[in-house]
């Protein structure tokens, strides 16, 4: 292998392009060392914030350090053993069969390959932080098996490869639009880029290049109808990341055509986001996972091309989701099965049945909320990209909200059990059994896509804390950490952040080294915060800090300089738009970025959850507790017992005239519900 350093936007032609096609050249795309970031926007011309390198941020204490430790000690080992166990997950066994190393048939969902690639990405991201040789060894052991599955033309998809092997070559690719071939290859691309940046090895990247080349050639000759088999577009993000890694201009060409081809499909569906060409869409609709992955991928394409027609649509989608269709936890995809776009038309082409649908405006049920963990991760990935393109703190607010609530709720505190859906209420009194378990389980047999997805997200969370730009250093998320990175001009900055966030809003930043010339530090003031205060070296700053923005501090920084940011964290009662009929006259409790819920097990014996209301002037006291060896803050206060009611076999009854009684209640973070055993739960509580 030859490694060539090329300054940004000076890609050479001729011999270099020929070598690219032959897979002989690796590119490090910037001489200043910013080429090992999780999402590598170093050379992206339409991005304001650049990500720091993987490994530049070490989590040292507090919330995310604790979650990362569980990820390292529990989540990754559990998931790795699970996916290599042919009696349970069968994911790696599928590769072994496809490679001819084992006999058998494909088992598991068709997207299981992508699940395994996500897990490789999680191991790679963790290796970037820990340099644990065991992780490197694990990955090195499986890559040769994956390589043996790949066809000479770059196509790789174990269901097809196994069928082809077992039926003597009668199988063919893209015969079923729900086979998820490009979805799987997209996760291969993303995992390969992260693996390359974490380890410097090209073993997985070489396979991803062959797959990307295959897709480039496939889309050159395929019809739009055949191309629309690309269901769940993870490959949009993957193809752009391959372009950023290799600088192969064909990959950028491919990423643009992937969007354009959606406008050429006849009889498209909202389930696949291609009924309406993307550049003509005005509302978020259809399958929420596929929608959010599409939006994140389109954002990546905009970051490289500056195509304003794409950004205009992304802005429309964001406004629609955040104003009409997103849960208070950041979850997306309200309906198990819904219609799109609005149910007002009788034309079959307009009214389409969609699984885990975005649904209509303000249609946000609680008991039957779908909110698949993958859709919520897609929401975070999309908002992170919108943040890097704009520097607008409103996107960081949504990314943070989703991370702390609807993503973390998808995994148990000990890291070994998972939820596919994330309801906002549950009760054993419901007279029907829902499709997916509301108790976390160790393996989701029919759809285990969420567990490795949430594991990789937690393994990578350190990469979201800080960014750099021409102005200086950005604080996006807060957490105890050490940062050692380079600013855009190549100068080094080192600092330590100490905080108990999100349980406490006091944040202290100490500089260990800084460039000799002045630069700016941008501190995010979350949209939920009121009355933030800032000190520099103990001196209060007089400038007003505006919620939902970045506070900019420009000066010559030096070793020993200290920033103290105080974000007051009061428990607040939040109400919804009255058009959300499921939550009218109810409130949710939020403290900082964390949404809380009431679990029946925290109520006095013989008190039912539905008999409890919250006074409109309720006050709550933070209380440190430990659940499943995890430190968290509960909220204790006084509710109202509205009267013990027996609703058995009754649909309506006269309102109770009983005098309300006070009752002690405790709320726990929503993400932690169900970690103390099976229990009724609700986020939205009646208010009196």
XYZ file of C-alpha atoms in Angstrom:
688
model
C 0.000 0.000 0.000
C 1.100 3.541 -0.780
C -0.026 6.353 1.474
C -0.200 9.736 -0.216
C -1.041 12.949 1.580
C -2.945 15.378 -0.595
C -4.083 18.838 0.455
C -7.815 19.277 0.305
C -9.498 19.916 -3.044
C -6.282 19.248 -5.024
C -7.169 15.767 -6.159
C -4.953 14.774 -9.036
C -6.102 12.897 -12.096
C -4.510 10.447 -14.507
C -2.306 7.980 -12.680
C -3.890 8.694 -9.331
C -7.408 7.942 -10.569
C -6.136 4.787 -12.201
C -4.504 3.751 -8.943
C -7.708 4.556 -7.095
C -9.666 2.206 -9.313
C -7.087 -0.492 -8.708
C -7.350 -0.028 -4.963
C -3.645 0.834 -4.615
C -3.861 4.195 -2.876
C -5.099 5.294 0.502
C -5.720 8.974 1.095
C -5.238 10.999 4.225
C -7.061 14.088 3.052
C -5.497 16.827 5.116
C -1.922 17.483 6.178
C -2.997 18.836 9.554
C -3.993 15.480 10.942
C -7.772 15.952 11.115
C -8.487 12.847 9.060
C -9.437 10.286 11.703
C -12.769 11.612 12.881
C -15.863 9.467 13.186
C -17.695 11.430 10.483
C -14.809 12.884 8.526
C -15.891 16.366 7.466
C -12.342 17.748 7.380
C -12.489 18.506 3.666
C -16.242 18.944 3.365
C -16.652 22.398 1.793
C -20.170 23.094 3.082
C -19.632 22.228 6.735
C -18.935 24.783 9.469
C -17.968 22.441 12.305
C -15.321 19.776 11.861
C -15.224 16.718 14.069
C -12.175 16.031 16.214
C -10.250 12.806 15.715
C -11.401 9.563 17.280
C -9.320 9.153 20.409
C -8.883 12.896 20.977
C -11.564 12.767 23.689
C -11.161 10.585 26.776
C -14.208 10.308 29.003
C -12.943 10.582 32.569
C -15.954 10.556 34.894
C -19.649 11.057 35.213
C -22.557 9.948 33.086
C -21.002 9.113 29.723
C -17.852 7.669 31.250
C -20.077 5.282 33.188
C -22.070 4.326 30.086
C -18.863 3.839 28.087
C -17.456 1.596 30.807
C -20.590 -0.560 30.671
C -20.257 -0.604 26.888
C -16.647 -1.791 27.124
C -17.158 -4.347 29.899
C -20.658 -5.608 29.116
C -22.345 -4.410 25.923
C -19.609 -5.268 23.434
C -18.593 -8.638 24.950
C -22.245 -9.674 25.260
C -23.126 -8.657 21.709
C -19.956 -10.191 20.253
C -20.607 -13.549 21.906
C -24.276 -13.387 20.903
C -23.572 -12.708 17.248
C -20.954 -15.432 17.058
C -23.280 -17.979 18.662
C -24.863 -20.016 15.820
C -27.535 -21.319 18.152
C -28.928 -17.844 18.851
C -28.093 -14.950 16.562
C -26.470 -16.867 13.701
C -25.108 -13.606 12.258
C -21.468 -14.668 11.949
C -22.443 -18.232 11.060
C -24.172 -16.811 7.970
C -20.813 -15.420 6.839
C -19.142 -18.771 7.514
C -21.746 -20.600 5.426
C -21.546 -18.051 2.622
C -17.746 -18.389 2.654
C -17.995 -22.180 2.320
C -16.486 -22.790 5.741
C -19.701 -24.283 7.168
C -22.748 -26.035 5.768
C -26.294 -24.823 6.305
C -28.937 -22.274 5.423
C -29.245 -18.585 6.127
C -30.912 -17.815 9.446
C -32.195 -14.553 10.833
C -33.514 -11.411 9.126
C -32.043 -10.361 5.738
C -30.392 -7.325 7.345
C -28.352 -9.457 9.784
C -25.145 -8.741 7.829
C -25.614 -5.047 8.565
C -26.144 -5.820 12.234
C -22.769 -7.563 12.356
C -21.082 -4.663 10.549
C -22.503 -2.273 13.153
C -20.920 -4.413 15.836
C -17.560 -4.290 14.057
C -17.954 -0.503 13.985
C -18.593 -0.503 17.741
C -15.433 -2.549 18.362
C -13.442 -0.228 16.110
C -14.703 2.901 17.870
C -13.918 1.387 21.248
C -10.448 0.404 20.031
C -9.818 4.016 19.007
C -10.300 4.990 22.656
C -8.772 2.058 24.528
C -6.280 0.522 22.078
C -7.321 -2.812 23.581
C -5.486 -5.454 21.480
C -8.255 -7.954 22.162
C -10.697 -5.840 20.159
C -8.239 -5.563 17.292
C -7.748 -9.327 17.356
C -11.494 -10.014 17.293
C -11.947 -7.871 14.196
C -8.903 -9.332 12.435
C -10.321 -12.819 12.933
C -13.635 -12.141 11.193
C -12.556 -9.927 8.278
C -10.986 -12.818 6.266
C -14.240 -14.772 6.602
C -16.238 -11.799 5.345
C -13.759 -11.403 2.482
C -14.339 -14.983 1.375
C -18.054 -14.202 0.981
C -17.537 -11.326 -1.437
C -17.925 -11.899 -5.153
C -15.251 -10.712 -7.535
C -17.512 -7.844 -8.641
C -17.858 -6.611 -5.038
C -21.388 -7.827 -4.313
C -21.795 -9.232 -0.811
C -25.019 -10.322 0.889
C -25.061 -13.625 2.739
C -28.700 -14.604 2.017
C -27.988 -14.453 -1.714
C -24.511 -15.968 -1.441
C -25.807 -18.911 0.619
C -28.732 -19.496 -1.728
C -26.356 -19.335 -4.671
C -24.023 -21.842 -3.049
C -26.826 -24.223 -2.050
C -28.693 -24.025 -5.377
C -25.643 -24.221 -7.628
C -25.732 -20.647 -8.868
C -29.463 -20.067 -9.376
C -29.699 -17.143 -6.951
C -29.552 -13.534 -8.103
C -29.186 -10.177 -6.430
C -31.925 -7.587 -5.932
C -34.758 -9.996 -6.649
C -36.602 -8.943 -3.493
C -36.861 -5.284 -2.509
C -36.955 -6.280 1.162
C -33.645 -8.119 1.105
C -31.749 -5.038 2.346
C -28.655 -5.607 0.163
C -27.652 -1.956 -0.055
C -28.533 -1.382 3.593
C -26.069 -4.094 4.553
C -23.390 -2.776 2.207
C -23.936 0.720 3.577
C -23.140 -0.446 7.091
C -20.097 -2.276 5.721
C -18.885 1.025 4.270
C -19.421 2.965 7.488
C -17.811 0.262 9.628
C -14.861 0.040 7.230
C -14.184 3.786 7.391
C -14.316 3.782 11.198
C -12.105 0.669 11.343
C -9.548 2.243 9.004
C -9.397 5.467 10.991
C -9.165 3.621 14.302
C -6.546 1.044 13.290
C -4.877 2.304 10.119
C -5.616 -1.054 8.497
C -7.248 -1.320 5.078
C -8.403 -4.935 5.333
C -12.067 -4.028 5.776
C -11.814 -0.845 3.726
C -10.671 -2.885 0.729
C -13.879 -4.918 0.919
C -15.965 -1.774 1.272
C -14.270 -0.228 -1.770
C -15.177 -3.257 -3.849
C -18.780 -3.015 -2.650
C -18.948 0.705 -3.386
C -17.496 0.081 -6.838
C -20.153 -2.582 -7.351
C -22.922 -0.148 -6.427
C -21.432 2.516 -8.692
C -21.516 0.129 -11.641
C -24.933 -1.238 -10.658
C -26.574 2.180 -10.569
C -24.975 3.077 -13.885
C -26.866 0.322 -15.686
C -29.906 -0.533 -13.555
C -33.429 0.711 -14.147
C -35.036 2.977 -11.556
C -37.462 0.197 -10.677
C -34.605 -2.202 -9.952
C -32.626 0.473 -8.135
C -35.523 1.151 -5.765
C -34.805 -2.172 -4.099
C -32.408 -0.101 -2.008
C -34.711 -0.106 0.994
C -33.550 1.626 4.200
C -30.831 3.898 2.824
C -27.917 3.473 5.232
C -25.727 3.361 2.128
C -26.239 7.082 1.523
C -24.156 7.854 4.593
C -21.811 4.977 3.766
C -21.093 6.064 0.190
C -20.331 9.646 1.227
C -18.043 8.425 4.003
C -16.236 6.234 1.452
C -15.758 9.329 -0.708
C -14.366 11.222 2.254
C -11.970 8.398 3.015
C -10.734 7.552 -0.491
C -11.460 10.823 -2.358
C -12.641 8.692 -5.272
C -14.839 11.137 -7.256
C -17.024 8.281 -8.492
C -18.369 7.831 -4.990
C -19.498 11.449 -4.800
C -21.111 11.001 -8.207
C -22.869 7.907 -6.876
C -24.129 9.707 -3.765
C -25.788 12.369 -5.910
C -27.367 9.848 -8.266
C -28.813 7.933 -5.310
C -30.959 10.979 -4.560
C -31.787 11.751 -8.178
C -32.959 8.219 -8.961
C -35.693 8.518 -6.339
C -37.448 10.997 -8.600
C -37.536 8.547 -11.505
C -39.404 5.703 -9.845
C -42.935 4.916 -10.990
C -45.435 3.710 -8.389
C -43.052 4.468 -5.541
C -44.109 4.191 -1.914
C -43.793 6.188 1.268
C -42.546 2.976 2.850
C -39.416 3.446 0.728
C -39.496 7.275 0.641
C -39.764 7.338 -3.147
C -43.457 8.016 -3.872
C -42.546 11.693 -4.094
C -39.089 12.801 -5.354
C -37.058 14.059 -2.411
C -36.716 17.535 -3.874
C -40.517 17.834 -3.922
C -41.273 16.494 -0.449
C -42.782 18.926 2.031
C -43.695 16.629 4.958
C -41.942 13.860 6.856
C -43.867 10.694 6.142
C -43.529 6.969 5.768
C -41.265 4.533 7.619
C -39.438 6.545 10.289
C -36.136 4.619 10.272
C -35.848 4.848 6.506
C -36.852 8.502 6.544
C -34.302 9.529 9.168
C -31.508 7.544 7.518
C -32.408 9.229 4.236
C -32.314 12.691 5.815
C -28.927 11.990 7.400
C -27.562 10.712 4.077
C -28.919 13.689 2.159
C -27.259 15.985 4.710
C -23.957 14.243 3.971
C -24.451 14.847 0.238
C -25.204 18.513 0.867
C -22.041 18.817 2.970
C -19.989 17.798 -0.078
C -21.969 19.483 -2.885
C -23.676 22.547 -1.448
C -26.851 21.661 -3.351
C -29.299 24.134 -1.790
C -32.305 22.238 -3.157
C -31.375 19.447 -0.746
C -30.892 21.768 2.226
C -34.268 23.405 1.590
C -36.003 20.036 1.860
C -34.025 19.039 4.937
C -35.150 22.247 6.632
C -38.779 21.463 5.774
C -38.451 17.920 7.107
C -36.822 19.135 10.329
C -39.491 21.732 10.968
C -42.233 19.177 10.355
C -40.715 16.509 12.598
C -39.887 18.788 15.534
C -43.144 20.782 15.386
C -45.626 17.997 14.630
C -44.292 14.448 14.825
C -41.569 13.946 17.449
C -42.101 12.641 20.971
C -40.852 14.595 23.968
C -38.095 11.960 24.260
C -36.849 12.610 20.721
C -38.409 9.355 19.512
C -39.770 9.129 15.956
C -42.213 6.841 14.202
C -45.351 7.001 16.311
C -47.474 4.337 14.690
C -47.039 0.584 14.448
C -49.092 0.758 11.275
C -50.320 4.059 9.925
C -51.371 5.811 6.769
C -49.556 8.401 4.752
C -49.766 11.256 4.040
C -52.862 12.406 5.936
C -55.753 10.036 5.395
C -57.916 12.680 3.675
C -57.855 11.079 0.252
C -59.533 7.924 -0.993
C -56.978 7.428 -3.746
C -54.987 4.234 -3.018
C -51.826 5.889 -4.295
C -52.242 8.646 -1.705
C -53.315 6.590 1.298
C -50.709 3.943 1.959
C -50.356 1.582 4.883
C -46.936 2.129 6.435
C -45.215 0.217 9.215
C -43.685 2.262 12.082
C -45.007 5.345 10.347
C -44.480 8.995 11.070
C -48.257 9.314 10.801
C -50.262 12.519 10.783
C -49.388 15.786 12.481
C -49.850 15.613 16.272
C -50.607 11.863 16.137
C -48.502 10.749 19.095
C -50.052 7.865 21.055
C -48.309 6.719 24.228
C -49.240 3.075 24.920
C -48.760 2.085 21.302
C -45.883 4.418 20.486
C -43.489 2.608 18.204
C -40.382 4.813 18.426
C -37.994 2.138 17.215
C -34.541 2.591 18.715
C -33.031 2.705 15.204
C -35.391 5.546 14.209
C -34.270 7.490 17.262
C -30.608 6.868 16.426
C -31.391 8.049 12.899
C -32.834 11.226 14.389
C -29.628 11.827 16.301
C -27.420 11.121 13.248
C -29.486 13.505 11.158
C -29.400 16.310 13.729
C -25.681 15.869 14.283
C -25.100 16.441 10.572
C -27.396 19.459 10.548
C -25.388 20.865 13.463
C -22.052 20.440 11.716
C -23.396 22.118 8.575
C -24.871 25.117 10.387
C -23.400 25.561 13.857
C -26.986 26.098 15.059
C -27.483 24.890 18.639
C -31.086 23.816 18.005
C -29.769 20.692 16.301
C -27.499 19.884 19.233
C -30.537 20.207 21.514
C -32.377 17.473 19.587
C -29.302 15.243 19.338
C -28.807 15.531 23.103
C -32.498 14.978 23.865
C -32.530 11.803 21.783
C -29.271 10.466 23.212
C -30.322 10.816 26.855
C -33.844 9.521 26.408
C -35.139 7.505 23.470
C -31.774 5.983 22.512
C -30.663 4.971 25.996
C -34.132 3.602 26.769
C -33.432 0.949 24.133
C -30.834 -0.791 26.300
C -30.798 -1.966 29.904
C -28.506 -0.291 32.406
C -26.347 -3.425 32.569
C -26.024 -3.465 28.773
C -27.383 -6.925 27.991
C -31.107 -6.454 27.290
C -32.859 -4.390 24.649
C -36.104 -2.800 23.514
C -37.150 -2.634 19.884
C -39.934 -0.119 20.523
C -39.943 2.648 23.127
C -43.460 3.414 24.391
C -44.220 6.367 26.604
C -46.643 4.376 28.727
C -47.276 0.770 29.628
C -49.895 -1.020 31.718
C -50.711 -4.650 32.386
C -54.367 -3.552 32.339
C -54.238 -3.232 28.560
C -56.492 -6.018 27.240
C -54.192 -6.902 24.349
C -50.618 -8.055 23.885
C -48.473 -5.734 21.837
C -46.367 -6.942 18.945
C -43.007 -6.296 20.587
C -42.004 -7.005 24.171
C -42.163 -4.111 26.595
C -39.664 -5.909 28.815
C -36.115 -5.696 27.518
C -34.860 -8.990 26.106
C -31.425 -10.398 25.356
C -32.122 -11.079 21.694
C -34.883 -9.700 19.465
C -35.236 -12.715 17.203
C -37.075 -11.189 14.247
C -35.426 -7.794 14.274
C -32.205 -7.449 16.237
C -31.079 -4.363 14.309
C -31.449 -2.028 17.295
C -29.089 -3.678 19.834
C -25.839 -3.349 17.845
C -26.967 0.078 16.688
C -27.336 1.413 20.229
C -24.062 -0.278 21.240
C -22.126 1.444 18.450
C -23.792 4.753 19.330
C -22.650 4.551 22.957
C -19.174 3.421 21.886
C -18.934 6.537 19.717
C -20.539 9.139 21.988
C -17.196 10.721 22.967
C -16.889 11.925 19.379
C -19.898 14.233 19.746
C -18.701 16.355 22.664
C -16.407 18.758 20.800
C -15.942 20.231 17.323
C -13.577 22.738 15.746
C -14.085 25.453 13.158
C -12.229 28.421 11.705
C -13.346 30.352 14.798
C -12.062 27.880 17.366
C -13.417 25.165 19.682
C -17.070 24.155 20.175
C -18.620 22.456 23.211
C -21.645 20.540 21.907
C -22.387 18.031 24.683
C -21.129 18.132 28.245
C -19.391 15.352 30.128
C -16.318 14.711 32.273
C -13.493 14.407 29.761
C -10.012 15.250 28.613
C -9.526 16.765 25.169
C -6.256 16.859 23.227
C -6.832 17.999 19.668
C -5.792 20.386 16.935
C -7.648 23.490 15.870
C -8.244 24.216 12.198
C -4.898 26.037 11.897
C -3.026 22.990 13.217
C -2.303 24.391 16.682
C -2.823 22.157 19.699
C -5.280 22.660 22.522
C -5.570 20.500 25.641
C -8.150 20.830 28.367
C -10.039 19.010 31.096
C -13.794 19.222 31.612
C -15.286 18.331 34.995
C -19.010 17.998 35.469
C -21.755 15.763 36.845
C -23.968 16.663 33.873
C -26.827 15.820 33.230
C -27.508 15.503 36.962
C -25.851 18.832 37.737
C -25.443 21.896 35.530
C -22.070 23.046 36.870
C -19.349 22.679 34.229
C -15.684 23.498 34.818
C -13.131 23.635 32.003
C -9.385 23.989 32.657
C -6.865 24.619 29.888
C -3.669 22.605 30.028
C -2.200 24.118 26.876
C -3.411 26.533 24.218
C -2.097 28.320 21.113
C -0.354 31.637 21.629
C -2.830 33.556 19.493
C -6.436 34.295 20.343
C -9.248 31.944 19.363
C -12.892 31.522 20.294
C -14.538 28.991 22.550
C -18.215 28.315 21.830
C -20.175 26.946 24.818
C -23.649 25.594 24.102
C -26.444 27.055 26.205
C -29.152 24.376 25.906
C -32.609 25.397 24.809
C -34.094 24.033 28.052
C -31.871 26.246 30.231
C -32.877 29.554 31.810
C -30.528 31.858 33.703
C -27.171 30.418 32.623
C -24.093 32.114 34.077
C -20.461 32.169 32.969
C -17.167 32.935 34.708
C -13.651 33.209 33.271
C -10.918 32.695 35.851
C -13.447 33.424 38.579
C -14.708 36.668 37.047
C -18.377 36.773 36.117
C -19.102 37.654 32.503
C -21.735 40.300 32.038
C -22.960 39.254 28.603
C -26.451 37.738 28.618
C -26.440 34.061 27.733
C -29.271 33.137 25.396
C -30.899 29.727 25.594
C -30.595 27.645 22.457
C -27.398 29.308 21.230
C -23.637 29.015 21.587
C -21.988 31.584 23.850
C -18.796 32.794 22.188
C -15.734 33.702 24.271
C -12.779 35.086 22.307
C -9.417 35.736 23.943
C -5.849 34.542 24.229
C -6.096 31.410 26.294
C -3.238 30.066 28.342
C -2.436 27.170 30.612
C -4.426 27.380 33.855
C -7.312 29.395 32.404
C -10.641 28.200 33.704
C -14.182 28.473 32.348
C -17.073 27.934 34.739
C -20.487 27.518 33.173
C -23.581 27.130 35.337
C -26.724 25.750 33.734
C -29.533 25.862 36.330
C -31.383 22.541 36.421
C -34.861 22.820 37.797
C -37.487 20.160 37.313
C -40.115 21.621 35.002
C -43.610 20.570 33.979
C -44.026 20.405 30.214
C -47.327 20.419 28.368
C -48.033 19.515 24.760
C -49.920 21.225 21.981
C -53.635 20.550 22.667
C -53.904 18.988 19.214
C -51.980 16.040 20.636
C -55.196 14.570 22.009
C -53.453 11.721 23.862
C -51.686 14.155 26.207
C -54.255 16.930 26.641
C -54.491 18.045 30.295
C -51.379 16.043 31.137
C -47.792 17.039 31.825
C -44.385 15.473 31.516
C -41.553 16.215 33.920
C -38.167 17.216 32.557
C -34.972 18.188 34.328
C -32.152 19.381 32.128
C -32.095 17.161 29.029
C -33.598 14.192 30.915
C -37.275 13.266 30.613
C -38.764 11.501 33.656
C -41.478 8.897 34.106
C -43.599 7.420 36.879
C -43.251 3.691 37.535
C -45.958 1.894 39.508
C -43.355 0.259 41.745
C -42.519 3.694 43.199
C -46.067 4.240 44.425
C -47.441 3.144 47.801
C -48.975 -0.301 47.873
C -52.533 -0.483 46.514
C -52.168 2.851 44.688
C -52.723 2.504 40.967
C -50.715 4.576 38.534
C -53.840 5.909 36.814
C -55.182 7.282 40.102
C -52.274 9.706 40.464
C -52.131 13.279 39.187
C -49.587 16.081 39.585
C -50.460 19.535 40.935
C -49.770 22.334 38.462
C -47.407 23.921 41.005
C -45.622 20.683 41.880
C -42.059 20.930 43.163
C -39.570 18.079 43.009
C -36.401 17.374 44.959
C -33.493 15.591 43.237
C -32.501 12.341 44.935
C -29.415 10.329 44.050
C -30.181 6.630 43.695
C -28.506 3.561 42.252
C -30.262 1.180 39.880
C -28.480 -1.862 38.468
C -25.116 -0.410 39.571
C -25.871 2.783 37.645
C -25.863 6.174 39.362
C -28.812 8.382 38.520
C -30.976 11.138 39.941
C -34.639 10.536 40.738
C -37.177 13.234 41.548
C -39.258 13.090 44.710
C -42.381 15.106 45.313
C -46.038 15.072 46.159
C -48.791 14.018 43.810
C -52.545 13.869 44.143
C -54.503 10.666 44.664
C -57.684 11.313 42.714
C -59.608 8.350 44.121
C -59.266 4.604 43.880
C -61.212 3.541 40.834
C -62.168 0.160 39.494
C -62.566 0.382 35.739
C -63.143 -3.330 35.157
C -65.601 -3.785 32.261
C -66.453 -0.062 32.259
C -65.870 2.376 29.424
C -67.387 5.519 30.995
C -68.458 6.640 34.458
C -69.368 9.811 36.331
C -66.422 11.762 37.644
C -65.452 10.913 41.207
C -66.503 13.344 43.922
C -63.930 11.968 46.361
C -61.710 14.594 47.928
C -58.211 14.344 46.449
C -55.528 13.152 48.838
C -51.782 13.835 48.760
C -49.491 10.947 47.868
C -45.705 10.715 47.815
C -44.303 9.973 44.372
C -40.879 9.327 42.901
C -40.013 9.787 39.234
C -37.073 8.110 37.518
C -35.352 8.975 34.228
C -37.345 7.586 31.322
C -34.315 5.786 29.896
C -34.032 3.768 33.132
C -37.615 2.485 33.263
C -38.066 -1.264 33.499
C -34.626 -1.866 35.030
C -36.048 -2.900 38.410
C -38.384 -5.540 37.085
C -41.658 -5.512 35.191
C -43.733 -2.410 35.944
C -46.439 -0.111 34.677
C -45.024 3.218 33.505
C -46.128 6.581 32.153
C -44.357 9.739 30.985
C -47.457 11.908 30.642
C -49.359 12.336 33.938
C -52.696 14.116 34.533
C -52.332 17.593 35.987
C -54.664 19.139 38.577
